[in-house]
Tab-separated table of C-alpha atoms in Angstrom:
chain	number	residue	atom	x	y	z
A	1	UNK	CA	-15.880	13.797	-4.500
A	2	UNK	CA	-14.506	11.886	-1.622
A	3	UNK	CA	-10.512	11.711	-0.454
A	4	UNK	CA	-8.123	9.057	0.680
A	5	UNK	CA	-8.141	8.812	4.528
A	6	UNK	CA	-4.880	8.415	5.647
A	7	UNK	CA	-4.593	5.804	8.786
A	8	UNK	CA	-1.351	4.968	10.748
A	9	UNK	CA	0.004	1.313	10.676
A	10	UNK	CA	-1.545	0.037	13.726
A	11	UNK	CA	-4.791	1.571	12.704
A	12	UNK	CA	-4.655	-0.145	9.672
A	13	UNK	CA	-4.490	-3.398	10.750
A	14	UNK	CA	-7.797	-2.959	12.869
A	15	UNK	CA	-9.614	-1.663	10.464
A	16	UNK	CA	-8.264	-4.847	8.213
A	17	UNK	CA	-9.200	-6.695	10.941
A	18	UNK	CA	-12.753	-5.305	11.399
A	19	UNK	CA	-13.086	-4.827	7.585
A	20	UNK	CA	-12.903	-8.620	6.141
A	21	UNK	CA	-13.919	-7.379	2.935
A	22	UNK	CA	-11.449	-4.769	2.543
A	23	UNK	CA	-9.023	-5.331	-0.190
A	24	UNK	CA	-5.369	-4.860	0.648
A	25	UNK	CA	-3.241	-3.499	-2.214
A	26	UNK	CA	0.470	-3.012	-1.634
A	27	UNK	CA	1.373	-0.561	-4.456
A	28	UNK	CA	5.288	-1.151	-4.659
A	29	UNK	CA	7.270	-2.177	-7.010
A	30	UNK	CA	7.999	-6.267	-7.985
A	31	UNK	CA	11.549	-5.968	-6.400
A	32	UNK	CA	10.579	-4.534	-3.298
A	33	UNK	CA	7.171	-6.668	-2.653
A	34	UNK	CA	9.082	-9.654	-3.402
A	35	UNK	CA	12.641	-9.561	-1.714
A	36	UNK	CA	11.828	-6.288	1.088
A	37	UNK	CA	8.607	-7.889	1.884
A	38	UNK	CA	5.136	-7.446	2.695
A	39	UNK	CA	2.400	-7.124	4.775
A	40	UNK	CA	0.898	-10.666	5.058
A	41	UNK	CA	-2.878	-10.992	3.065
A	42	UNK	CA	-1.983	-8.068	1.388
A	43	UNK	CA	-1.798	-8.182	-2.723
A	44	UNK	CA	0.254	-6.679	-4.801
A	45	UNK	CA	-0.789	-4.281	-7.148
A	46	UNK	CA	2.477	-2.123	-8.720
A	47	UNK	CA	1.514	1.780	-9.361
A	48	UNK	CA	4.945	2.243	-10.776
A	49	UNK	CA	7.221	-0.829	-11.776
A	50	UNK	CA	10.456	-1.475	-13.106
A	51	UNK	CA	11.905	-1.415	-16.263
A	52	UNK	CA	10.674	2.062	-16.929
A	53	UNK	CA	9.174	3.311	-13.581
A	54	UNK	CA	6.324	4.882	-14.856
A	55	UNK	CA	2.505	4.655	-13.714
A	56	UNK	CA	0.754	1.675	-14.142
A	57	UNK	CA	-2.053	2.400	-17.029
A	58	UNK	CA	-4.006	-0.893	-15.671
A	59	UNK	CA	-4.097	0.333	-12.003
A	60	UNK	CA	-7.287	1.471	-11.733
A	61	UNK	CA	-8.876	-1.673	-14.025
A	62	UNK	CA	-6.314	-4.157	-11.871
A	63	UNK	CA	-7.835	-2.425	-8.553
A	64	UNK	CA	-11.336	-2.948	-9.803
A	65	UNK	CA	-10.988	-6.453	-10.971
A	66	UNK	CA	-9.754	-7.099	-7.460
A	67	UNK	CA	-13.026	-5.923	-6.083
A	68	UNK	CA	-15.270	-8.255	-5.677
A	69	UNK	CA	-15.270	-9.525	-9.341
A	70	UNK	CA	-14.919	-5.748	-10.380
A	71	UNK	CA	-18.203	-3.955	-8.232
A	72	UNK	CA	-16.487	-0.300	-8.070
A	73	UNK	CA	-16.944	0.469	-4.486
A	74	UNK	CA	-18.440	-2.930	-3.163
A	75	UNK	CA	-15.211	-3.283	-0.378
A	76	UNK	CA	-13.164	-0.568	0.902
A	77	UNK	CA	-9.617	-0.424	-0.366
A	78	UNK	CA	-6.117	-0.179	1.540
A	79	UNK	CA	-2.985	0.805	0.262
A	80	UNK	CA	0.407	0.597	0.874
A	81	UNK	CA	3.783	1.713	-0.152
A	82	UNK	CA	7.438	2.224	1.263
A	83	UNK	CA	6.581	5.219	2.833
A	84	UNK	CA	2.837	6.173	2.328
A	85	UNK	CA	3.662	8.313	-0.612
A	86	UNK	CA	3.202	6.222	-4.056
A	87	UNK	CA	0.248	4.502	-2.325
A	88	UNK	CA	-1.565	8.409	-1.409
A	89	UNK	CA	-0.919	8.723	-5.408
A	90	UNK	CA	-2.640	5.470	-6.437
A	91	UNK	CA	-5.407	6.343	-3.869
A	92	UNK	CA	-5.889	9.326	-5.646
A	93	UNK	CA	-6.283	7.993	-8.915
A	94	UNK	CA	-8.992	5.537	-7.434
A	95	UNK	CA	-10.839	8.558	-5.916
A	96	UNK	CA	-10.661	10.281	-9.191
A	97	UNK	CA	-11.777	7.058	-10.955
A	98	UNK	CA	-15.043	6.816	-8.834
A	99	UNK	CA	-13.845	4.272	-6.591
A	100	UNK	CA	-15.167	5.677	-3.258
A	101	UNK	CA	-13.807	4.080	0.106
A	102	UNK	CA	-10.363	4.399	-0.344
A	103	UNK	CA	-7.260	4.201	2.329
A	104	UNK	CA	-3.987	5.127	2.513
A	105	UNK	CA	-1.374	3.601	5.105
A	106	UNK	CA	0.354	6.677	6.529
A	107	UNK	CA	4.273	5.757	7.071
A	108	UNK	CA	3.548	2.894	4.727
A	109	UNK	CA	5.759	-0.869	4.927
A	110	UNK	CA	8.842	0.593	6.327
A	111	UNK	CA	8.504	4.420	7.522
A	112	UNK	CA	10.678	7.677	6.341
A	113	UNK	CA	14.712	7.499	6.030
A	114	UNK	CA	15.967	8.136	9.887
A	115	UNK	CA	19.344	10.016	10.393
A	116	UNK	CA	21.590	7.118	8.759
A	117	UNK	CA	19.396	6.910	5.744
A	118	UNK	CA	17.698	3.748	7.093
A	119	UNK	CA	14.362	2.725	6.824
A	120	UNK	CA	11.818	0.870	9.577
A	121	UNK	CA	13.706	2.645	12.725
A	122	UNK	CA	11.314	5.695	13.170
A	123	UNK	CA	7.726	4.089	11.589
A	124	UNK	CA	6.217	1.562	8.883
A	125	UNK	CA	4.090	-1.768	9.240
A	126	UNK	CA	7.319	-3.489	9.802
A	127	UNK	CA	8.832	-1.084	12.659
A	128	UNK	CA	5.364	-1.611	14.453
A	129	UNK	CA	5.671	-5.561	14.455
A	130	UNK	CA	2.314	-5.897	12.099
A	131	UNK	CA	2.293	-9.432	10.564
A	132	UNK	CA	4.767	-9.686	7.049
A	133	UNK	CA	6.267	-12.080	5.041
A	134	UNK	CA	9.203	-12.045	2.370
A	135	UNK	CA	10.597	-14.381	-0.679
């Protein structure tokens, strides 16, 4: 069985780059894809959503219908999160659902809390100045 390969922000977006195919899946919630923002050509995807904040049963389907009209491993997929962890966890569950080229955006949109609890000082797609959008 394979794993998630984790890449940094600025990775990411050249492998995006080189990868056309690739399928970008931010994994955050509504709320947060919506009002925090986003990386721009990225979709979104929620692994865990409001009301209830629980995993999204129709991940792994939503993922695969998102591939290519549903080809399980035809394009590699990218995800992202606040912080790189809910997105490792839906990569995961991908893996473990047979899905094979999977990625994980290390730091994620807007990096770990710095010494003020702030986020996108110390790391994230936005901290590096990677192309995002916002409602």
């Amino acid at each position: 069985m394979s794993e998630v390969h984790g890449l940094k922000p600025k990775e990411a977006y050249k492998f995006l780059e080189a990868h056309p195919n690739a399928l970008f899946v931010d994994v955050r919630s509504n709320m947060e894809y919506l009002f925090v923002g986003h990386p721009v050509g990225s979709i979104h995807i929620p692994w865990i959503d409001e009301p209830d904040w629980k995993v999204n049963p129709h991940f792994v389907t939503q993922v695969r219908q998102a591939i290519l009209g549903g080809a399980s491993g035809a394009a590699p997929v990218l995800l992202i999160c606040r912080s790189g962890v809910r997105s490792l966890e839906a990569g995961k569950a991908l893996i473990e659902a047979g899905i094979p080229d999977v990625y994980n955006v290390e730091e994620g949109f807007e990096g770990a809390l710095d010494e003020h609890h702030h986020r996108s000082t110390k790391g994230g797609w936005r901290y590096h100045g990677l192309p995002w959008e916002q409602c």
